[in-house]
Amino acid sequence: MRSSSSPFFLSFNSGPGMVLKAFFPTCCASADSGLLVGRWVPEQSSAVVLAVVHFPFIPVQVKELLAQVQQASQVGVAVLGTWCHRRQEPEESLGHFLEGLGTLFSHEPWLQLCRERGSKSWNCKATRRQGPTPLAPACEDQVMLIFYDQRKVLLSRLHPPAALPERQAGDATASAGGLAAVFDTVARSEVLFQSDRFDEGPVRLTHWQSEGVEASILVELAKRAAGPVCLLLACLLSLVSAASACRVFRPWPLSFIWSKLSTCEQLRHRLDQLTLVVSAHRAEGPAQLMRKANTLVSVLLDMALGLLLLSWLHRKDRFAHLAEALVPVADRVAEELQHLLQWLMGAPAGLKMNRALDQVLGRFFLYHIHLWISYIHLMSPFIEHILWHLGLSACLGLTVALSILSDIISLLTFHIYCFYVYGARLYSLKIHGLSSLWRLFRGKKWNVLRQRVDSCSYDLDQLFIGTLLFTILIFLLPTTALYYLVFTLLRLLVVTVQGLVHLLVDLINSLPLYSLGLRLCRPYRLAAGVKFRVLEHEAGRPLRLLMQINPLPFSHVVRTYRLPSCGCHPKHSWGSLCRKLFFGELIYPWRQRGDKQD
């Protein structure tokens, strides 16, 4: 069997003796004889068969059913032709009867599909009148029969074509436009599939739900209970949101601190997620429905991982072990910093440092380390209780626990951050002083109003003082630069660890797990296009194809359904980051969105 892509199929043009494309559901291939009900798409010269109406029937009742379906679905459903399945010996009366139905249900063109008894051969033809009168001569058009799985097409969603080479972009766009009409017709005609052949109605149909409507008692009970539960949760979340927005809980120091804590950002994002999930408003389209499903699965998985983490921490009293190990680790870090400062206060790597400035900076940082060790030992009796209460927040999800871990790292390395700020400010002051004095030697100055360098004349006293200051700063720069380099490396190490934690939080928040699960278990639900497999191609026989759905690639699924996240993202490019490090400007590589520049 051969396969082809959709541009091969849509390359036929309409005209005299044109080729008509008839989409026929595979579930109707073994149905009894009757009428073909579906939609005619004149732009594509295609007939989309949706169901087969069986004998006996009353034409008026069939027309009433089609009018109800058309009013409910806004799809032009009509009788397209006849279907004959000769399971027994062919009867002449049945053939004449089927031919006479064209006068009761007028449609141009009129399809006649027939499957021979005991063989795989099919007869397909389409007739149309060449004049306005019923007695006008009829002409026949060629028919290309395309089988499709009605259930898969109904449940799938056709996406725009993925990135293709330029030579295929036009064909893919045209193909997607033609296929969209087929998928849209089946999706909007879902009201026609709500009845099966066992219903006691005047009209019996065959379609993909002919054996009975798929349903479950548990599913129906869950649907009925979801409304009141979502309404209650929405009221609770609105109260929480109103309380968090109250000015009583947002004075200036607290609002500033909360804006810098990753835990508060994650809790705010979790509140937005729950508000979206329990919203009483119906999804406006498939994209919003998929977003709700992805958010719900992400929240449930996040909370399940958080509960697993909480159970692991409570097992064997691991909170006490963490509290006992935290103080020695902090002491060890402080001890290593003391050794590092003592090494810098000597002759590091044989470098000749300014001894006076070296001793001042070294003792200044050693005093800060002493204060930090005293603070840790003062808090040591309460660390276990603090960790126990913070661990309970894992019930809200693993991302909340990871955000708390990031904030704990920030608090435990606050002295390293202070060292970095002191060194960066001192180094930046000297760099800017040297650049200003260098412009003085060249007869230039910085114009603050116009933000540019202009020419300027200086007298002898200004040049003499500038020379003295430039000499002092240039000889003190190596000592300051060494301290700045060491503490910047330590700060970047801490930021790298926090960045990995934030990337993990962002991955859990933004990964479309429900869409990936659909792509893995039911790939036809996310369609990127279709392909056609040739079933029969013989002379004198209609061309028969089987339409198969091409699933969306996993990478395209992630890009299409990726959820918004509150994660912290790098604010600077690599060039901007290196420039800021060289000039001693403070860097905040993991800032939240919307933060202002300090």
Coordinates of C-alpha atoms in Angstrom, one line a residue:
M1 CA 0.0 0.0 0.0
R2 CA 1.2 3.5 -0.8
S3 CA 0.9 6.6 1.4
S4 CA 0.7 10.2 0.3
S5 CA 0.3 13.5 2.0
S6 CA -2.7 15.8 1.8
P7 CA -1.5 18.1 -1.0
F8 CA -1.7 15.1 -3.3
F9 CA -5.4 14.8 -2.6
L10 CA -6.3 18.5 -2.8
S11 CA -4.6 19.1 -6.1
F12 CA -7.8 18.4 -8.2
N13 CA -9.6 21.3 -9.6
S14 CA -13.3 21.6 -10.3
G15 CA -14.6 21.8 -13.8
P16 CA -16.4 19.7 -16.4
G17 CA -16.0 16.1 -15.7
M18 CA -14.4 16.9 -12.4
V19 CA -13.3 14.4 -9.7
L20 CA -15.6 14.5 -6.6
K21 CA -14.1 13.5 -3.3
A22 CA -16.5 11.6 -1.0
F23 CA -15.5 11.2 2.6
F24 CA -17.1 8.0 3.9
P25 CA -16.9 6.8 7.5
T26 CA -15.5 3.3 8.0
C27 CA -18.1 2.5 10.6
C28 CA -20.8 2.7 7.8
A29 CA -19.0 0.3 5.5
S30 CA -21.1 -2.7 6.8
A31 CA -24.3 -0.8 7.3
D32 CA -27.6 -1.7 5.6
S33 CA -28.8 0.1 2.5
G34 CA -30.2 3.6 3.0
L35 CA -29.6 7.3 2.4
L36 CA -26.3 9.1 2.7
V37 CA -26.6 12.1 5.1
G38 CA -23.8 14.7 5.2
R39 CA -22.6 18.0 4.0
W40 CA -21.5 19.2 0.6
V41 CA -18.5 21.4 0.4
P42 CA -18.6 23.2 -3.0
E43 CA -15.2 25.0 -2.5
Q44 CA -13.4 21.6 -2.3
S45 CA -15.8 19.6 -4.5
S46 CA -16.2 17.3 -1.5
A47 CA -19.0 15.4 0.1
V48 CA -18.6 14.6 3.8
V49 CA -20.8 11.6 4.7
L50 CA -21.9 11.7 8.4
A51 CA -24.5 8.9 8.7
V52 CA -26.7 6.4 6.9
V53 CA -30.4 6.5 7.2
H54 CA -31.9 3.0 7.1
F55 CA -35.2 1.7 5.6
P56 CA -38.0 2.0 6.3
F57 CA -38.4 5.7 6.8
I58 CA -40.8 8.5 6.0
P59 CA -39.2 11.3 3.9
V60 CA -40.9 14.0 5.9
Q61 CA -39.5 12.7 9.1
V62 CA -36.0 12.6 7.6
K63 CA -36.3 16.2 6.5
E64 CA -37.5 17.2 9.9
L65 CA -34.5 15.5 11.5
L66 CA -32.1 17.2 9.2
A67 CA -33.7 20.6 9.8
Q68 CA -33.3 20.1 13.6
V69 CA -29.6 19.1 13.2
Q70 CA -29.0 22.0 10.9
Q71 CA -30.6 24.4 13.4
A72 CA -28.6 23.1 16.3
S73 CA -25.2 22.7 14.6
Q74 CA -25.4 25.5 12.0
V75 CA -24.1 22.9 9.4
G76 CA -25.8 22.5 6.1
V77 CA -26.7 18.8 6.5
A78 CA -28.6 17.3 3.6
V79 CA -29.3 13.9 1.9
L80 CA -26.3 13.5 -0.5
G81 CA -27.3 10.3 -2.2
T82 CA -28.0 6.6 -1.7
W83 CA -26.0 3.7 -0.1
C84 CA -26.5 0.1 -1.3
H85 CA -25.0 -2.8 0.5
R86 CA -25.8 -6.0 -1.3
R87 CA -25.5 -8.7 1.3
Q88 CA -27.9 -11.0 -0.5
E89 CA -28.8 -11.4 -4.1
P90 CA -29.4 -8.0 -5.7
E91 CA -33.1 -7.2 -6.2
E92 CA -34.2 -5.1 -9.1
S93 CA -36.9 -3.5 -6.9
L94 CA -34.3 -2.1 -4.5
G95 CA -32.2 -0.7 -7.3
H96 CA -35.2 1.1 -8.9
F97 CA -36.3 2.3 -5.5
L98 CA -32.9 3.8 -4.7
E99 CA -32.8 5.5 -8.1
G100 CA -36.2 7.0 -7.5
L101 CA -35.1 8.6 -4.2
G102 CA -33.3 11.4 -6.1
T103 CA -36.6 12.9 -7.0
L104 CA -37.7 13.1 -3.3
F105 CA -34.4 14.5 -2.0
S106 CA -33.0 16.8 -4.7
H107 CA -29.3 17.4 -4.4
E108 CA -26.6 18.2 -7.0
P109 CA -24.6 16.1 -7.4
W110 CA -26.4 13.0 -6.4
L111 CA -24.0 10.3 -5.0
Q112 CA -24.7 6.6 -5.5
L113 CA -22.4 4.3 -3.5
C114 CA -22.7 0.5 -3.8
R115 CA -20.7 -2.3 -2.2
E116 CA -20.9 -5.7 -4.0
R117 CA -21.8 -8.8 -2.1
G118 CA -18.9 -11.1 -1.1
S119 CA -16.2 -8.9 -2.6
K120 CA -14.2 -5.8 -1.8
S121 CA -15.1 -3.9 -5.0
W122 CA -17.2 -0.7 -4.8
N123 CA -19.2 1.1 -7.4
C124 CA -19.3 4.9 -7.0
K125 CA -20.8 7.5 -9.3
A126 CA -22.1 11.0 -9.0
T127 CA -24.8 12.4 -11.4
R128 CA -25.8 16.0 -12.0
R129 CA -28.5 17.5 -14.2
Q130 CA -27.3 19.6 -17.1
G131 CA -30.5 21.7 -17.1
P132 CA -33.0 23.1 -14.6
T133 CA -35.8 20.7 -15.5
P134 CA -36.0 17.1 -14.1
L135 CA -36.1 15.7 -17.6
A136 CA -32.8 17.3 -18.5
P137 CA -30.0 14.8 -19.4
A138 CA -27.6 13.8 -16.6
C139 CA -23.9 13.6 -16.7
E140 CA -21.6 11.5 -14.5
D141 CA -18.6 12.7 -12.6
Q142 CA -15.7 10.6 -11.3
V143 CA -15.7 9.9 -7.6
M144 CA -12.7 9.4 -5.4
L145 CA -13.8 7.5 -2.2
I146 CA -11.9 8.4 1.0
F147 CA -12.5 6.4 4.1
Y148 CA -12.0 8.1 7.5
D149 CA -12.4 7.1 11.2
Q150 CA -15.4 9.2 12.3
R151 CA -14.6 8.8 16.0
K152 CA -11.0 9.9 15.7
V153 CA -11.9 12.9 13.4
L154 CA -14.6 14.0 15.8
L155 CA -12.4 13.9 18.9
S156 CA -9.3 15.3 17.2
R157 CA -8.3 18.9 16.8
L158 CA -6.6 20.0 13.6
H159 CA -3.6 22.3 14.2
P160 CA -1.9 24.6 11.8
P161 CA 0.9 22.9 9.8
A162 CA 4.2 22.7 11.5
A163 CA 7.3 24.5 10.2
L164 CA 8.0 23.2 6.7
P165 CA 10.6 24.1 4.0
E166 CA 9.6 27.0 1.8
R167 CA 8.8 24.8 -1.1
Q168 CA 6.2 22.9 0.9
A169 CA 4.7 25.9 2.8
G170 CA 2.1 26.8 0.1
D171 CA 0.9 23.2 -0.3
A172 CA 0.6 22.6 3.4
T173 CA -1.4 25.8 3.9
A174 CA -3.8 24.9 1.1
S175 CA -4.1 21.3 2.4
A176 CA -4.9 22.5 5.9
G177 CA -7.6 24.8 4.6
G178 CA -9.3 21.9 2.8
L179 CA -9.0 19.5 5.7
A180 CA -10.3 22.1 8.1
A181 CA -13.7 21.9 6.4
V182 CA -13.9 18.1 6.9
F183 CA -12.8 18.3 10.5
D184 CA -15.1 21.2 11.3
T185 CA -18.1 19.5 9.7
V186 CA -17.7 16.3 11.8
A187 CA -17.0 18.3 15.0
R188 CA -20.1 20.6 14.6
S189 CA -22.4 17.7 13.7
E190 CA -21.9 16.1 17.1
V191 CA -25.7 16.5 17.8
L192 CA -26.4 14.0 15.0
F193 CA -24.3 11.3 16.8
Q194 CA -26.4 11.5 20.1
S195 CA -28.9 8.9 18.8
D196 CA -28.2 5.3 18.0
R197 CA -30.0 2.6 16.1
F198 CA -31.5 1.1 19.2
D199 CA -33.5 4.3 19.9
E200 CA -37.2 4.0 19.5
G201 CA -37.4 6.8 16.9
P202 CA -38.9 7.2 13.5
V203 CA -35.5 7.4 11.9
R204 CA -32.7 4.9 12.4
L205 CA -29.1 6.0 11.8
T206 CA -25.7 4.3 11.5
H207 CA -22.7 6.3 12.7
W208 CA -19.8 5.8 15.0
Q209 CA -22.0 5.6 18.1
S210 CA -24.4 3.1 16.6
E211 CA -23.8 0.6 19.4
G212 CA -24.9 3.0 22.0
V213 CA -23.8 6.4 23.4
E214 CA -20.5 6.1 25.3
A215 CA -21.2 7.2 28.9
S216 CA -20.5 6.2 32.5
I217 CA -22.4 6.5 35.7
L218 CA -19.3 7.8 37.5
V219 CA -18.7 10.3 34.8
E220 CA -22.2 11.6 35.0
L221 CA -22.1 11.8 38.8
A222 CA -18.8 13.7 38.6
K223 CA -20.3 16.2 36.1
R224 CA -23.3 16.9 38.3
A225 CA -21.1 17.3 41.4
A226 CA -18.5 19.4 39.7
G227 CA -20.8 22.5 39.5
P228 CA -21.5 23.0 43.2
V229 CA -17.9 22.1 44.2
C230 CA -16.4 24.6 41.7
L231 CA -18.8 27.3 42.9
L232 CA -17.8 26.8 46.5
L233 CA -14.1 26.7 45.7
A234 CA -14.4 29.9 43.6
C235 CA -16.0 31.7 46.5
L236 CA -13.2 30.6 48.9
L237 CA -10.5 31.7 46.4
S238 CA -12.2 35.0 45.8
L239 CA -12.1 35.6 49.6
V240 CA -8.4 34.7 49.7
S241 CA -7.6 36.9 46.8
A242 CA -9.5 39.9 48.4
A243 CA -7.6 39.4 51.7
S244 CA -4.2 39.2 49.9
A245 CA -5.0 42.5 48.1
C246 CA -6.0 44.3 51.3
R247 CA -3.8 47.2 52.2
V248 CA -3.7 46.2 55.8
F249 CA -1.5 43.2 54.8
R250 CA 0.6 45.2 52.3
P251 CA 2.5 48.0 54.2
W252 CA 5.7 49.2 52.5
P253 CA 8.3 47.0 54.2
L254 CA 6.2 43.8 53.8
S255 CA 5.2 44.5 50.2
F256 CA 8.8 45.1 49.3
I257 CA 9.9 41.8 51.0
W258 CA 7.1 39.8 49.5
S259 CA 8.0 41.0 46.0
K260 CA 11.5 39.6 46.5
L261 CA 10.5 36.2 47.9
S262 CA 10.0 33.3 45.4
T263 CA 7.5 31.7 47.7
C264 CA 5.1 34.6 47.5
E265 CA 5.4 34.6 43.7
Q266 CA 4.6 30.9 43.6
L267 CA 1.7 31.2 45.9
R268 CA 0.3 34.0 43.8
H269 CA 0.7 31.9 40.7
R270 CA -1.0 28.9 42.4
L271 CA -3.9 31.1 43.3
D272 CA -4.3 32.1 39.7
Q273 CA -4.1 28.5 38.6
L274 CA -6.9 27.4 41.0
T275 CA -9.0 30.3 40.0
L276 CA -8.8 29.3 36.4
V277 CA -9.5 25.6 37.1
V278 CA -12.6 26.2 39.3
S279 CA -14.0 29.0 37.2
A280 CA -17.7 28.6 36.5
H281 CA -17.4 30.1 33.0
R282 CA -17.4 27.5 30.2
A283 CA -14.3 27.3 28.0
E284 CA -14.8 29.5 24.9
G285 CA -12.9 27.2 22.6
P286 CA -10.7 24.1 22.4
A287 CA -7.6 26.1 23.2
Q288 CA -9.0 27.4 26.5
L289 CA -10.4 24.0 27.4
M290 CA -7.0 22.4 26.8
R291 CA -5.4 25.1 28.9
K292 CA -7.8 24.3 31.8
A293 CA -7.0 20.6 31.5
N294 CA -3.3 21.2 31.4
T295 CA -3.5 23.5 34.5
L296 CA -5.6 21.0 36.4
V297 CA -3.2 18.1 35.7
S298 CA -0.2 20.3 36.5
V299 CA -1.7 21.3 39.9
L300 CA -2.7 17.7 40.8
L301 CA 0.7 16.3 39.9
D302 CA 2.5 19.2 41.7
M303 CA 0.4 18.5 44.9
A304 CA 1.0 14.8 44.6
L305 CA 4.7 15.3 44.4
G306 CA 4.5 17.7 47.4
L307 CA 2.7 15.1 49.5
L308 CA 5.2 12.5 48.6
L309 CA 8.0 14.9 49.7
L310 CA 6.1 15.6 53.0
S311 CA 5.6 12.0 53.8
W312 CA 9.3 11.3 53.1
L313 CA 10.4 14.1 55.4
H314 CA 8.1 13.0 58.2
R315 CA 9.3 9.4 57.9
K316 CA 12.2 8.6 60.3
D317 CA 12.1 12.2 61.7
R318 CA 14.1 13.7 58.9
F319 CA 13.3 17.2 60.0
A320 CA 15.4 16.7 63.2
H321 CA 18.3 15.3 61.1
L322 CA 18.1 18.3 58.7
A323 CA 18.1 20.8 61.7
E324 CA 21.1 19.0 63.3
A325 CA 23.0 19.1 60.0
L326 CA 22.2 22.7 59.1
V327 CA 24.2 24.5 61.9
P328 CA 27.4 22.5 61.3
V329 CA 27.1 23.2 57.6
A330 CA 26.7 26.9 58.2
D331 CA 29.7 26.9 60.6
R332 CA 31.7 25.0 58.0
V333 CA 30.9 27.6 55.3
A334 CA 31.7 30.5 57.7
E335 CA 35.0 28.8 58.6
E336 CA 36.0 28.4 54.9
L337 CA 35.2 32.1 54.4
Q338 CA 37.4 33.0 57.2
H339 CA 40.3 31.0 55.8
L340 CA 39.6 32.6 52.4
L341 CA 39.8 36.1 53.9
Q342 CA 42.9 35.4 55.8
W343 CA 44.5 34.2 52.6
L344 CA 43.5 37.4 50.8
M345 CA 44.9 39.5 53.7
G346 CA 48.3 37.9 53.1
A347 CA 50.0 37.6 49.7
P348 CA 47.4 35.7 47.6
A349 CA 49.1 33.9 44.7
G350 CA 52.2 36.0 45.3
L351 CA 50.5 39.2 44.4
K352 CA 51.7 42.5 46.0
M353 CA 48.6 44.1 47.6
N354 CA 48.1 47.4 49.3
R355 CA 48.6 46.3 52.9
A356 CA 46.6 49.0 54.6
L357 CA 43.5 48.7 52.4
D358 CA 43.9 44.9 52.5
Q359 CA 43.8 44.8 56.3
V360 CA 40.8 47.2 56.4
L361 CA 38.7 45.2 54.0
G362 CA 39.7 41.8 55.5
R363 CA 38.8 42.9 59.1
F364 CA 35.6 44.4 57.9
F365 CA 34.5 41.2 56.2
L366 CA 35.7 39.0 59.2
Y367 CA 33.5 41.1 61.5
H368 CA 30.5 40.4 59.3
I369 CA 31.2 36.6 59.4
H370 CA 31.4 36.8 63.2
L371 CA 28.0 38.5 63.3
W372 CA 26.6 35.8 61.0
I373 CA 27.9 32.9 63.1
S374 CA 26.4 34.5 66.2
Y375 CA 23.0 34.9 64.4
I376 CA 23.0 31.2 63.3
H377 CA 23.8 30.0 66.9
L378 CA 21.1 32.2 68.3
M379 CA 18.5 30.7 65.9
S380 CA 19.7 27.1 66.3
P381 CA 17.1 26.1 69.0
F382 CA 14.2 27.1 66.8
I383 CA 15.5 25.7 63.4
E384 CA 13.8 22.4 63.8
H385 CA 10.4 24.0 64.5
I386 CA 10.8 26.4 61.6
L387 CA 11.7 23.6 59.2
W388 CA 8.7 21.5 60.5
H389 CA 6.2 24.3 59.8
L390 CA 7.8 25.2 56.5
G391 CA 7.6 21.5 55.5
L392 CA 3.8 21.6 55.8
S393 CA 3.7 24.0 52.9
A394 CA 4.6 21.0 50.7
C395 CA 0.9 20.2 50.8
L396 CA 0.4 23.1 48.3
G397 CA 2.8 21.5 45.9
L398 CA 6.4 20.6 45.2
T399 CA 6.9 24.0 43.5
V400 CA 6.0 25.8 46.7
A401 CA 8.5 23.6 48.6
L402 CA 11.2 24.4 46.0
S403 CA 10.4 28.1 46.2
I404 CA 10.9 27.9 50.0
L405 CA 14.2 26.1 49.5
S406 CA 15.3 29.0 47.2
D407 CA 14.4 31.5 49.8
I408 CA 16.2 29.5 52.5
I409 CA 19.3 29.5 50.4
S410 CA 19.0 33.3 50.0
L411 CA 18.8 33.7 53.8
L412 CA 21.6 31.3 54.6
T413 CA 23.9 33.1 52.1
F414 CA 22.9 36.6 52.9
H415 CA 26.4 37.4 54.2
I416 CA 27.9 36.3 50.9
Y417 CA 25.4 38.7 49.2
C418 CA 26.5 41.5 51.5
F419 CA 30.1 40.8 50.7
Y420 CA 29.4 40.9 47.0
V421 CA 27.5 44.2 47.3
Y422 CA 30.2 45.9 49.3
G423 CA 32.9 44.7 46.9
A424 CA 30.9 45.6 43.8
R425 CA 30.1 49.1 45.1
L426 CA 33.7 49.8 46.0
Y427 CA 35.0 48.4 42.7
S428 CA 32.4 50.4 40.7
L429 CA 33.3 53.6 42.5
K430 CA 36.9 53.2 41.5
I431 CA 36.1 52.2 37.9
H432 CA 33.9 55.3 37.4
G433 CA 36.4 57.5 39.2
L434 CA 39.2 56.3 36.9
S435 CA 37.0 56.7 33.8
S436 CA 36.2 60.3 34.8
L437 CA 39.8 61.2 35.5
W438 CA 40.8 59.6 32.2
R439 CA 38.4 62.0 30.4
L440 CA 40.0 64.9 32.4
F441 CA 43.4 64.1 30.9
R442 CA 42.0 64.1 27.4
G443 CA 40.2 67.4 27.9
K444 CA 36.7 65.8 28.0
K445 CA 33.8 65.7 30.4
W446 CA 30.5 63.8 30.6
N447 CA 27.5 66.0 29.8
V448 CA 24.7 64.8 32.1
L449 CA 21.9 66.7 30.4
R450 CA 22.7 65.5 26.9
Q451 CA 24.1 62.1 27.9
R452 CA 27.3 62.5 25.9
V453 CA 31.0 63.4 26.2
D454 CA 31.8 67.0 25.3
S455 CA 35.1 68.9 25.2
C456 CA 36.2 71.0 28.2
S457 CA 39.2 73.1 29.2
Y458 CA 40.8 72.5 32.6
D459 CA 43.3 74.7 34.5
L460 CA 46.6 73.5 36.0
D461 CA 45.3 72.9 39.5
Q462 CA 42.5 70.7 38.3
L463 CA 44.9 68.6 36.2
F464 CA 47.3 68.3 39.2
I465 CA 44.6 67.1 41.6
G466 CA 43.3 64.8 38.9
T467 CA 46.7 63.3 38.5
L468 CA 47.1 62.6 42.2
L469 CA 43.6 61.0 42.5
F470 CA 44.2 58.9 39.4
T471 CA 47.5 57.6 40.8
I472 CA 45.9 56.7 44.1
L473 CA 43.0 54.9 42.5
I474 CA 45.1 53.0 40.0
F475 CA 47.3 51.6 42.8
L476 CA 44.4 50.7 45.0
L477 CA 42.5 49.1 42.2
P478 CA 44.2 45.6 42.2
T479 CA 43.4 45.1 45.9
T480 CA 39.7 46.1 45.4
A481 CA 39.4 44.1 42.2
L482 CA 40.7 40.9 43.9
Y483 CA 38.1 41.1 46.7
Y484 CA 35.5 41.9 44.1
L485 CA 36.4 39.0 41.9
V486 CA 36.4 36.5 44.8
F487 CA 33.0 37.5 46.2
T488 CA 31.5 37.8 42.7
L489 CA 32.4 34.2 42.0
L490 CA 30.9 33.1 45.3
R491 CA 27.7 35.1 44.5
L492 CA 27.5 33.6 41.0
L493 CA 27.8 30.1 42.5
V494 CA 24.8 30.8 44.8
V495 CA 22.9 32.3 41.9
T496 CA 23.6 29.2 39.8
V497 CA 22.1 26.9 42.4
Q498 CA 19.1 29.1 42.8
G499 CA 18.7 29.3 39.0
L500 CA 18.5 25.5 38.8
V501 CA 15.8 25.5 41.4
H502 CA 13.9 28.1 39.6
L503 CA 14.2 26.3 36.3
L504 CA 12.7 23.2 37.9
V505 CA 9.8 25.2 39.3
D506 CA 9.3 26.8 35.9
L507 CA 9.3 23.3 34.2
I508 CA 6.7 21.9 36.6
N509 CA 4.5 25.0 36.2
S510 CA 4.6 25.3 32.4
L511 CA 4.8 21.8 31.1
P512 CA 1.5 20.8 29.4
L513 CA 1.2 17.3 30.9
Y514 CA -2.3 16.7 29.8
S515 CA -1.5 17.5 26.2
L516 CA 1.6 15.3 26.3
G517 CA -0.5 12.5 27.8
L518 CA -3.0 12.8 25.0
R519 CA -0.1 12.8 22.4
L520 CA 1.3 9.6 24.0
C521 CA -1.9 7.6 24.6
R522 CA -4.2 9.0 22.0
P523 CA -2.1 10.7 19.3
Y524 CA -5.1 11.3 17.0
R525 CA -6.5 13.8 19.4
L526 CA -3.8 16.3 18.4
A527 CA -3.7 16.3 14.6
A528 CA -1.0 18.0 12.6
G529 CA -2.5 16.9 9.3
V530 CA -3.4 13.7 7.5
K531 CA -1.9 11.1 5.1
F532 CA -3.7 8.9 2.6
R533 CA -3.1 5.2 2.0
V534 CA -4.2 3.8 -1.3
L535 CA -6.6 0.9 -0.9
E536 CA -7.5 0.3 -4.5
H537 CA -6.3 1.8 -7.7
E538 CA -7.4 -0.2 -10.7
A539 CA -8.6 0.7 -14.2
G540 CA -12.4 1.0 -14.3
R541 CA -12.7 1.2 -10.5
P542 CA -13.0 4.3 -8.3
L543 CA -9.9 5.3 -6.5
R544 CA -10.2 4.3 -2.8
L545 CA -8.1 5.9 -0.1
L546 CA -7.8 5.6 3.7
M547 CA -7.3 8.9 5.5
Q548 CA -5.0 8.6 8.6
I549 CA -4.3 11.3 11.1
N550 CA -0.7 12.5 11.5
P551 CA -0.1 13.3 15.2
L552 CA 1.4 16.6 16.3
P553 CA 5.2 16.3 17.1
F554 CA 6.0 16.4 20.8
S555 CA 8.1 19.5 20.4
H556 CA 5.2 21.3 18.7
V557 CA 2.8 20.1 21.5
V558 CA 5.0 21.7 24.1
R559 CA 5.3 25.0 22.2
T560 CA 1.6 25.2 21.4
Y561 CA 0.2 24.3 24.9
R562 CA 3.0 25.6 27.1
L563 CA 1.4 27.1 30.2
P564 CA 2.3 30.6 31.6
S565 CA 4.7 30.5 34.5
C566 CA 5.8 32.8 37.3
G567 CA 9.4 31.6 37.0
C568 CA 12.3 34.0 37.2
H569 CA 14.0 34.5 33.9
P570 CA 17.5 35.8 33.0
K571 CA 17.2 39.6 32.7
H572 CA 20.5 40.2 30.8
S573 CA 22.2 38.7 27.7
W574 CA 25.6 37.2 28.1
G575 CA 27.2 40.4 26.6
S576 CA 25.3 42.6 28.9
L577 CA 26.1 40.4 31.9
C578 CA 29.8 40.5 31.2
R579 CA 29.7 44.2 30.8
K580 CA 28.0 44.7 34.1
L581 CA 30.4 42.4 35.8
F582 CA 33.4 44.3 34.4
F583 CA 32.1 47.7 35.5
G584 CA 30.9 46.5 38.9
E585 CA 27.2 46.9 38.5
L586 CA 24.9 44.8 40.6
I587 CA 23.3 41.9 38.7
Y588 CA 20.0 40.2 39.4
P589 CA 19.9 37.4 36.9
W590 CA 16.8 35.7 38.4
R591 CA 14.4 38.6 38.8
Q592 CA 10.7 38.2 38.6
R593 CA 8.8 39.7 35.6
G594 CA 7.6 43.2 36.1
D595 CA 10.3 44.2 38.6
K596 CA 11.8 47.6 38.2
Q597 CA 15.5 48.2 37.9
D598 CA 17.1 49.0 41.2

